[in-house]
Coordinates of N, CA and C in Angstrom, one line a residue:
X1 N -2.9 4.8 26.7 CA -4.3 4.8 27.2 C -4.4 3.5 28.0
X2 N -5.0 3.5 29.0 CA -5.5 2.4 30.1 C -6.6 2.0 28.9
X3 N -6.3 0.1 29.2 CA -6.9 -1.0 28.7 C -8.5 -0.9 29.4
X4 N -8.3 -0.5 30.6 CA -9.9 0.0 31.0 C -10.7 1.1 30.3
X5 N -10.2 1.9 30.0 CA -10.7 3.2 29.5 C -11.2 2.4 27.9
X6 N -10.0 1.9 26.9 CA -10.6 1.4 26.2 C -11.7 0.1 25.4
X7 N -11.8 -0.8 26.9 CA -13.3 -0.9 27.1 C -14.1 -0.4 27.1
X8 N -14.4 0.6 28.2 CA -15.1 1.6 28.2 C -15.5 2.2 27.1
X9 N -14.9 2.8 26.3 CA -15.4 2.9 25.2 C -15.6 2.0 24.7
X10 N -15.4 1.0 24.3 CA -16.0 0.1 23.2 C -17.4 -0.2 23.7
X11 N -17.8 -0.3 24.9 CA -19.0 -0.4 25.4 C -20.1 1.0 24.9
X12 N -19.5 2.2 25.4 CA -20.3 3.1 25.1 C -20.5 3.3 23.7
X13 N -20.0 3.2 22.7 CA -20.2 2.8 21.1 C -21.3 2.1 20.9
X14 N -21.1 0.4 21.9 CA -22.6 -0.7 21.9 C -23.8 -0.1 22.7
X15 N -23.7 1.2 23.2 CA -24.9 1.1 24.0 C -25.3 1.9 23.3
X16 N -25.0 3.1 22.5 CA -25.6 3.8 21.6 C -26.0 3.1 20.2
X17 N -25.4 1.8 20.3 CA -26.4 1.5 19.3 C -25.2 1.7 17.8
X18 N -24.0 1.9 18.0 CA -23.3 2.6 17.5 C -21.9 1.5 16.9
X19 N -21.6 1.9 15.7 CA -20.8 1.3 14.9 C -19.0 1.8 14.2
X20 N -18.4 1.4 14.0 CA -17.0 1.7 13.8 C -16.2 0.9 12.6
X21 N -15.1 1.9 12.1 CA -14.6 1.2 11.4 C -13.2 1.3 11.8
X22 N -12.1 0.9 11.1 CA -10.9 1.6 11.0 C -10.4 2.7 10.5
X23 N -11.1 2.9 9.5 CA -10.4 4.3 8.8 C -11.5 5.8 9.2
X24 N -12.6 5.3 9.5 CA -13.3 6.7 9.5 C -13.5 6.8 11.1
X25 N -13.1 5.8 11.8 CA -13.5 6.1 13.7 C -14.5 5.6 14.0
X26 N -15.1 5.3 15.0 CA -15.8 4.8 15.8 C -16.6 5.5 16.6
X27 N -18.3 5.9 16.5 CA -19.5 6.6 16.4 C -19.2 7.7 16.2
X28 N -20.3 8.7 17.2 CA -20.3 10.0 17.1 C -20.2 10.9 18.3
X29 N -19.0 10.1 19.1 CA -18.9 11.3 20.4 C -17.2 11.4 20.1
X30 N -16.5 12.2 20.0 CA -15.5 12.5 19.8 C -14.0 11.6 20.7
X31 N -14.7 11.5 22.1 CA -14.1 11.2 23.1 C -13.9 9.1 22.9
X32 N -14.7 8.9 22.1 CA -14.4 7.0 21.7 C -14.1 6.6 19.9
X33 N -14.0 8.0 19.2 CA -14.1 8.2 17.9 C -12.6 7.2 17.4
X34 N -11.3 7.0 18.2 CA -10.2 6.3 18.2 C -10.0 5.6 18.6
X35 N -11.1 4.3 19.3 CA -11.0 3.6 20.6 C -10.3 2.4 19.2
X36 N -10.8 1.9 18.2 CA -10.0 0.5 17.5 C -8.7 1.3 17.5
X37 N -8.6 2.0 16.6 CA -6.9 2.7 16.6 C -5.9 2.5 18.0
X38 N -6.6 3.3 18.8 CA -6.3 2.5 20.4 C -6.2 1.4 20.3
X39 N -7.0 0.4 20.7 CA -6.9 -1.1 20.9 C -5.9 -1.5 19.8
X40 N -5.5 -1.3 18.3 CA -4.4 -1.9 17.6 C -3.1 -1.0 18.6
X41 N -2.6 -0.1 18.4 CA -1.4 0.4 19.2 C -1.1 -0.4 20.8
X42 N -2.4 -0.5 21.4 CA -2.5 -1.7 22.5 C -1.6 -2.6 22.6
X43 N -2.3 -3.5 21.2 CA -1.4 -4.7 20.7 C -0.3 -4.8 20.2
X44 N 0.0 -4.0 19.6 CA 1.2 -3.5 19.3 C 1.9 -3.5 19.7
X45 N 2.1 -2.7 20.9 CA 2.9 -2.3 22.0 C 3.1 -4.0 23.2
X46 N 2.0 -4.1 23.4 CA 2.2 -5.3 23.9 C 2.3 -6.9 23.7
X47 N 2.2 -7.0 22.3 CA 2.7 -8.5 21.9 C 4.0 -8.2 20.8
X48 N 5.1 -7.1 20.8 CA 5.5 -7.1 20.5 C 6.7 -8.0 19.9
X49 N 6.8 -9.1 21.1 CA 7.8 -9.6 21.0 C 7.2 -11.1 20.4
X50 N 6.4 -11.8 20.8 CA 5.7 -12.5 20.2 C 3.5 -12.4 20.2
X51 N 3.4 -12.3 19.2 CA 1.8 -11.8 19.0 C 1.0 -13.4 18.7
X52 N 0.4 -13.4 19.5 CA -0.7 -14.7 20.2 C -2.0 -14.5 18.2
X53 N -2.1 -15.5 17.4 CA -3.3 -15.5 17.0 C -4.1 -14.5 17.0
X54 N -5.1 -14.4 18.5 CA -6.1 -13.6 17.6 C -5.8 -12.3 17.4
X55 N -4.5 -12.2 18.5 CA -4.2 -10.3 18.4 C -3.8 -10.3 16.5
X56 N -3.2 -11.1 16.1 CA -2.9 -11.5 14.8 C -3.9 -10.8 14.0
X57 N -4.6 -11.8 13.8 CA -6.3 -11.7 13.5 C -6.5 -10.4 13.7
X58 N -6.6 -9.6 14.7 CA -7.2 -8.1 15.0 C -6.6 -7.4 14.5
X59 N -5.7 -7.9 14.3 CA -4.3 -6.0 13.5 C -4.3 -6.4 11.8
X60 N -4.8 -8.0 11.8 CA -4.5 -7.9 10.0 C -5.7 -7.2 9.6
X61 N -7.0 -7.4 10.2 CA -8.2 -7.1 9.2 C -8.7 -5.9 9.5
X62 N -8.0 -5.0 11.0 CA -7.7 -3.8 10.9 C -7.1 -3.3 10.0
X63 N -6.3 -3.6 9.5 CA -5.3 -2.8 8.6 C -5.7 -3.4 7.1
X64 N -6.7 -4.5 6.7 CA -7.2 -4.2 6.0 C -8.6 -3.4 5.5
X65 N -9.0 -3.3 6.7 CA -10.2 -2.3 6.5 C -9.5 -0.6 6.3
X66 N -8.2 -0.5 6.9 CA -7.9 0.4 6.9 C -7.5 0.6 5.4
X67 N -6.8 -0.1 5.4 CA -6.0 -0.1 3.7 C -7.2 -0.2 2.6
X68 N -7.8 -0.4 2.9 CA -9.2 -0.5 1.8 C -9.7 0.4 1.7
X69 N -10.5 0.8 2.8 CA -10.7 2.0 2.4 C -10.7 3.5 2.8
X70 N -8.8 3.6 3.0 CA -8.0 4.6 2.9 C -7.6 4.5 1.0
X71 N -7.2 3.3 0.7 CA -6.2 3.0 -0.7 C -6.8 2.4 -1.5
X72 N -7.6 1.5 -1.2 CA -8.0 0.3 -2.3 C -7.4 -1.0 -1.4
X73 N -8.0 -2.1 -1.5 CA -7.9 -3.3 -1.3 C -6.7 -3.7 -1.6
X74 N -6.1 -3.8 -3.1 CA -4.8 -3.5 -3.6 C -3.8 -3.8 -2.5
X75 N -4.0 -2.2 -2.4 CA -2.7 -1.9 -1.4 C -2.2 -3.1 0.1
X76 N -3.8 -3.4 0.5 CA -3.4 -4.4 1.6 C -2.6 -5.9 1.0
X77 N -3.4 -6.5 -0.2 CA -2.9 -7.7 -0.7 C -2.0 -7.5 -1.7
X78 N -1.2 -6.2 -2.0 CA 0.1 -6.4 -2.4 C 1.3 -5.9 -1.4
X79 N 0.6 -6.1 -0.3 CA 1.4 -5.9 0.8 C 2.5 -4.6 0.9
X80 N 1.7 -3.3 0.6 CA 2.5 -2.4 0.5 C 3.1 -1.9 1.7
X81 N 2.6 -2.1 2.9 CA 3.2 -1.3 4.3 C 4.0 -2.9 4.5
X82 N 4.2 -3.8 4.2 CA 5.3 -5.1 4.7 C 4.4 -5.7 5.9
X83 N 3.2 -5.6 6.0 CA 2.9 -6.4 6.8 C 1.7 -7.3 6.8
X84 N 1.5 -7.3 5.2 CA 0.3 -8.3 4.9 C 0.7 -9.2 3.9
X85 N 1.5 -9.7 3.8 CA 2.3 -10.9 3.4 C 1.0 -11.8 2.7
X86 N 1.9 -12.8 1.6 CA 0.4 -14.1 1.3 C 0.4 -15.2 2.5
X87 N 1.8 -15.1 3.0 CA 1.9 -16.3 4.4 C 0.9 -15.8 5.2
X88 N 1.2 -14.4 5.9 CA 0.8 -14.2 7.1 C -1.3 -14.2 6.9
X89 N -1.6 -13.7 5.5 CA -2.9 -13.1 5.0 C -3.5 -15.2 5.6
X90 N -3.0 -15.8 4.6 CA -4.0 -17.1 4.6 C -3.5 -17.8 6.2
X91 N -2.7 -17.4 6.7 CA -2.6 -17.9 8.0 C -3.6 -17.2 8.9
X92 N -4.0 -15.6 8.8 CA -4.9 -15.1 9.2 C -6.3 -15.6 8.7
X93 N -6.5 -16.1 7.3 CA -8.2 -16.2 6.7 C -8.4 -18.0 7.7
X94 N -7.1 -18.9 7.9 CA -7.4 -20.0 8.2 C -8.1 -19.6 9.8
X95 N -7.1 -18.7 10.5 CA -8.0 -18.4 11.9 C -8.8 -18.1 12.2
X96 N -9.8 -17.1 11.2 CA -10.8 -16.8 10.9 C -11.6 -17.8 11.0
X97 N -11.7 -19.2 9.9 CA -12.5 -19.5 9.5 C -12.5 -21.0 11.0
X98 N -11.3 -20.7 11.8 CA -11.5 -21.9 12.2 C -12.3 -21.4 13.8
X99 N -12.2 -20.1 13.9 CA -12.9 -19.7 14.9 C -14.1 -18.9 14.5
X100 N -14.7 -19.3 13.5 CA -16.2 -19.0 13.1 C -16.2 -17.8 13.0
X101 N -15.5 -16.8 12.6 CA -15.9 -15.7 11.8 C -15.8 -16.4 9.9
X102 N -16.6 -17.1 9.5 CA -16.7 -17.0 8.4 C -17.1 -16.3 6.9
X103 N -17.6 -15.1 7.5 CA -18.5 -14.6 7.2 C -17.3 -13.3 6.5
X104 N -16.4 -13.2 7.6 CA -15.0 -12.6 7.2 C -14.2 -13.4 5.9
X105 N -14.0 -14.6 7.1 CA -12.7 -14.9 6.5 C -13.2 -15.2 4.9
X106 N -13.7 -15.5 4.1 CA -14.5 -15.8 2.9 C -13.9 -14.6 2.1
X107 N -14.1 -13.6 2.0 CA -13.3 -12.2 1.4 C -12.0 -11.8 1.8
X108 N -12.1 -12.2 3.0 CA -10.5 -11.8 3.3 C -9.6 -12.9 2.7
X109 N -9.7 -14.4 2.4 CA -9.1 -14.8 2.2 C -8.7 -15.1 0.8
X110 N -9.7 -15.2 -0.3 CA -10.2 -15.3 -1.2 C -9.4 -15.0 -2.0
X111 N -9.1 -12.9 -1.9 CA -7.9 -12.6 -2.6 C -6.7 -12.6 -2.5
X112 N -6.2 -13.5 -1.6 CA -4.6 -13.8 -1.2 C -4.3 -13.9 -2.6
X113 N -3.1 -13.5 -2.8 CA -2.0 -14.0 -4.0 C -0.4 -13.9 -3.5
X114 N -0.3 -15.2 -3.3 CA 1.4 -14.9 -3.6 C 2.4 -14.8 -4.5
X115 N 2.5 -13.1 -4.1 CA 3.2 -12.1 -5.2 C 4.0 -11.4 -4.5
X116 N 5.1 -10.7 -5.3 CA 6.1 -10.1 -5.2 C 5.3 -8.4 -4.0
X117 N 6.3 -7.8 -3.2 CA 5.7 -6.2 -2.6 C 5.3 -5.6 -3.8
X118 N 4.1 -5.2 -3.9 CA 3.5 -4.1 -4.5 C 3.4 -4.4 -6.2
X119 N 3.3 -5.7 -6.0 CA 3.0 -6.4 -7.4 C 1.9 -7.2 -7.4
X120 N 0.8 -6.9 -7.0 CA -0.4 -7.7 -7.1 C -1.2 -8.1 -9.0
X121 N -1.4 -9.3 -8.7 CA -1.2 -10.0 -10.4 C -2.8 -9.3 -10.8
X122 N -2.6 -9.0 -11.7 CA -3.5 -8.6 -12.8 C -4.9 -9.0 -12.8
X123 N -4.5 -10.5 -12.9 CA -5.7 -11.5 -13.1 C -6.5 -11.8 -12.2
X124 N -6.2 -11.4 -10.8 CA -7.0 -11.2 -9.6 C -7.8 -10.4 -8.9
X125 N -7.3 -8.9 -10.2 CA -8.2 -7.9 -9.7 C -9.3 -7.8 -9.2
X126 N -10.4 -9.0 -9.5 CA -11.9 -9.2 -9.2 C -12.3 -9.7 -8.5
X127 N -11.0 -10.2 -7.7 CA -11.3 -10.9 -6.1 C -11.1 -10.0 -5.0
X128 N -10.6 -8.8 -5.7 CA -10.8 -7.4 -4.4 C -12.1 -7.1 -3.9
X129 N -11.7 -7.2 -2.2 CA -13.3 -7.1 -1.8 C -13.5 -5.7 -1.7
X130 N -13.3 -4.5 -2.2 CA -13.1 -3.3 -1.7 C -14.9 -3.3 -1.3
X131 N -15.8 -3.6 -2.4 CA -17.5 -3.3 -2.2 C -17.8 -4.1 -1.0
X132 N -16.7 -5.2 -0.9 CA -17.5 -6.0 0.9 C -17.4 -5.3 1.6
X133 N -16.2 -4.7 2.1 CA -15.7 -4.3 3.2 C -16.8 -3.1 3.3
X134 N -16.6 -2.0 2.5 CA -17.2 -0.8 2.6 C -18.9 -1.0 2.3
X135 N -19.6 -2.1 2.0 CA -21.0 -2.8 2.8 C -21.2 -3.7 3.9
X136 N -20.1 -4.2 4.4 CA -20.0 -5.1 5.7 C -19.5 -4.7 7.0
X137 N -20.0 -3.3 7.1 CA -18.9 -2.8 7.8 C -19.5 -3.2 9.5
X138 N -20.9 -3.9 9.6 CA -21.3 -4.5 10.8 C -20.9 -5.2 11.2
X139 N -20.6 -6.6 9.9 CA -19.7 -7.4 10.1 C -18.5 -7.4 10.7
X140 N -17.7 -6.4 10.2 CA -16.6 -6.0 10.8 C -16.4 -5.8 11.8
X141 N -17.4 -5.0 12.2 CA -17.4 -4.1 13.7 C -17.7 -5.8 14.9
X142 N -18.8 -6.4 14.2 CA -19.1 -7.4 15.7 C -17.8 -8.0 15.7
X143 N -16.7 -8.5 14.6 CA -16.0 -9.1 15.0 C -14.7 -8.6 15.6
X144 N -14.5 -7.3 15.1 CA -13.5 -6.4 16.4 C -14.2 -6.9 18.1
X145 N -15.5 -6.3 18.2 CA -16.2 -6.7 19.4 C -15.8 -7.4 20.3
X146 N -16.5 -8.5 19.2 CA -16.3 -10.4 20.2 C -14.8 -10.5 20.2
X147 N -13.9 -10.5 19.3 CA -12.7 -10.8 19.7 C -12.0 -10.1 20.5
X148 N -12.3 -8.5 20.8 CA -11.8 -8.2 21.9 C -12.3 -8.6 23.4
X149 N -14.2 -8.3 23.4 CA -14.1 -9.3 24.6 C -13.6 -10.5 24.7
X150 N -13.6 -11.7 23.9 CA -13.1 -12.8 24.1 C -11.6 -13.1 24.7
X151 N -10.9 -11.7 24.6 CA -9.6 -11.7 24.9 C -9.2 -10.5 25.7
X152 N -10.5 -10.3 26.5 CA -10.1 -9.1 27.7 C -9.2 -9.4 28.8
X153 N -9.3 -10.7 29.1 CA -8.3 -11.6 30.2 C -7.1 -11.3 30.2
X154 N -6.6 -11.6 28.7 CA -5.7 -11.9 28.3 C -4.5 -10.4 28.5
X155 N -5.4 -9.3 28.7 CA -4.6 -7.7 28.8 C -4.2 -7.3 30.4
X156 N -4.7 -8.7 31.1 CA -5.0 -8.3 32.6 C -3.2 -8.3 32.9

């Protein structure tokens, strides 16, 4: 998909007034229902070889919104798909916090544990944000938003 088209939708989502997540899609017109899913595959594809911070930032807390609530929280912080590591997790909560999404990085970062794949410790159970996420999901949404505008340049 053209990087324009997926503005375009991300726009038409804000003018309806309209909100998104990772795992359930984005508003209610069919035609912008995949625009984040889009924008991660975007990234994907294009910082493959080395991935800049915020794209960083955009695919980890994608894929923990996703993994949350597709699986449980769990699954993201015991890093079951291999790519939410405790390195990569508190390297992403520090970016967060140092580019003022705080509001995120506070839950996202909170339950890091470094643990073995798919061995998340016991004792931490209660620092799963699974009730943030699936109540914050505005939160979420502005900061997909801003960080994609803030880095529309950057796809030029």
């Amino acid at each position: 998909m053209d990087i324009r088209e997926l503005y375009s939708g991300l726009r038409r989502i804000q003018n309806r007034g309209e909100t998104g997540n990772a795992y359930g899609g984005c508003g209610t017109v069919d035609e912008d229902r995949d625009v984040l899913g889009d924008f991660f595959d975007y990234v994907v594809e294009k910082y493959e070889d080395s991935m800049p911070p915020w794209a960083e930032a955009f695919m980890q807390v994608f894929s923990w919104q996703f993994q949350t609530l597709h699986e449980g929280a769990e699954a993201y912080y015991s890093n079951e798909y291999g790519d939410s590591d405790y390195v990569t997790i508190t390297r992403v909560a520090a970016f967060l916090r140092e580019n003022g999404y705080d509001e995120i990085a506070e839950p996202y970062g909170l339950a890091a544990a470094d643990c073995e794949q798919y061995q998340y410790p016991e004792d931490k159970i209660d620092l799963l944000p699974d009730d943030w996420i699936e109540t914050h999901e505005q939160v979420i949404w502005d900061f997909y938003v801003d960080i994609l505008e803030k880095h529309k340049e950057d796809f030029a």
